[in-house]
């Protein structure tokens, strides 16, 4: 076999290998784009679940420590990233927001135990990333009309802190607003 023939055979083989690899990658992309799990019905179900205001007790309760035997809770969940309807690999991050109506004694105990202090949103370096002003519209009716919010980093960072947590407490209205986020 001559050198020219060998170069031609190797060049042709490399080109064929490139076509096969590009074809496989293209097929994989088309398979993800035409994901049978990502249907209009699935997306509609996810939207309906995200719009729902739930009132069942928070489980597991240790994610929102020391709330006592609270009177009521209203909460929602939303997907932040990832595709809940897709089959593509990768996690889906979820955010939860809720409003808890506490017993007065439990609200006072919570404020003392974790050092909840008046919330001053004008301190950007100390302020959490979210506040009650960021409450989702369906939860807004459960917030006090004229709140006196307090915030506690100690509560936000209390163990167990499986999820990123931010909470605001209005002792006078016995209300806790929270946001949890999966990482």
Steps between C-alpha positions, in 0.01 A plus 500: 500500500640836406524793727241689295252210529561471876433874550182473294375198701580663835345830389185326383479302826539818706229673299267200544567496876424874519168449316404219741587708809315808370201282412491349850520843666226631270277202580553558872407867467188412301404241761521762776317761290220255420479377856179299536472608866496869408140517384250787520304289750804464727580872482136582580506261799817668630341847460189383687710355784703821523182711516349289777508646852548209738382493860634166619748510788862546403693175488766446609438751780869539586550700179303775675617452860323609817169616353306317769147377438418768243144589408523495119740500208470599135785408267595456135778335301659600169775360283796735468729316263510173322206356312245314711339353188820405321693177493832673456737437789541768758337610821197721533537773761184585693400811696239503773326799653253501781316694765452344843253626759652434844367498851602820681713320759682310224563821301651665810712196582625476143594870497696467826667166427643610164544871565261624233573874459308768311555452129666795331495439127722808450810301605587316178814331633303346787169445325398152384443439131123489541246676721125493562470757219602213269205283606329323214162657415289208623665524845474878536143492643630299799759765596411767759374833364741714704782264598792564731744245361795368691782293357753261655811363333524253787163354400589496130818306577361278779554128465387296339522724199462257214360777285589864468258672741389858557230592747333817621293524816230747600444430869200731540315333211638154594613447140811337355582542132755249367681404187689175456704405198658173397862515399 
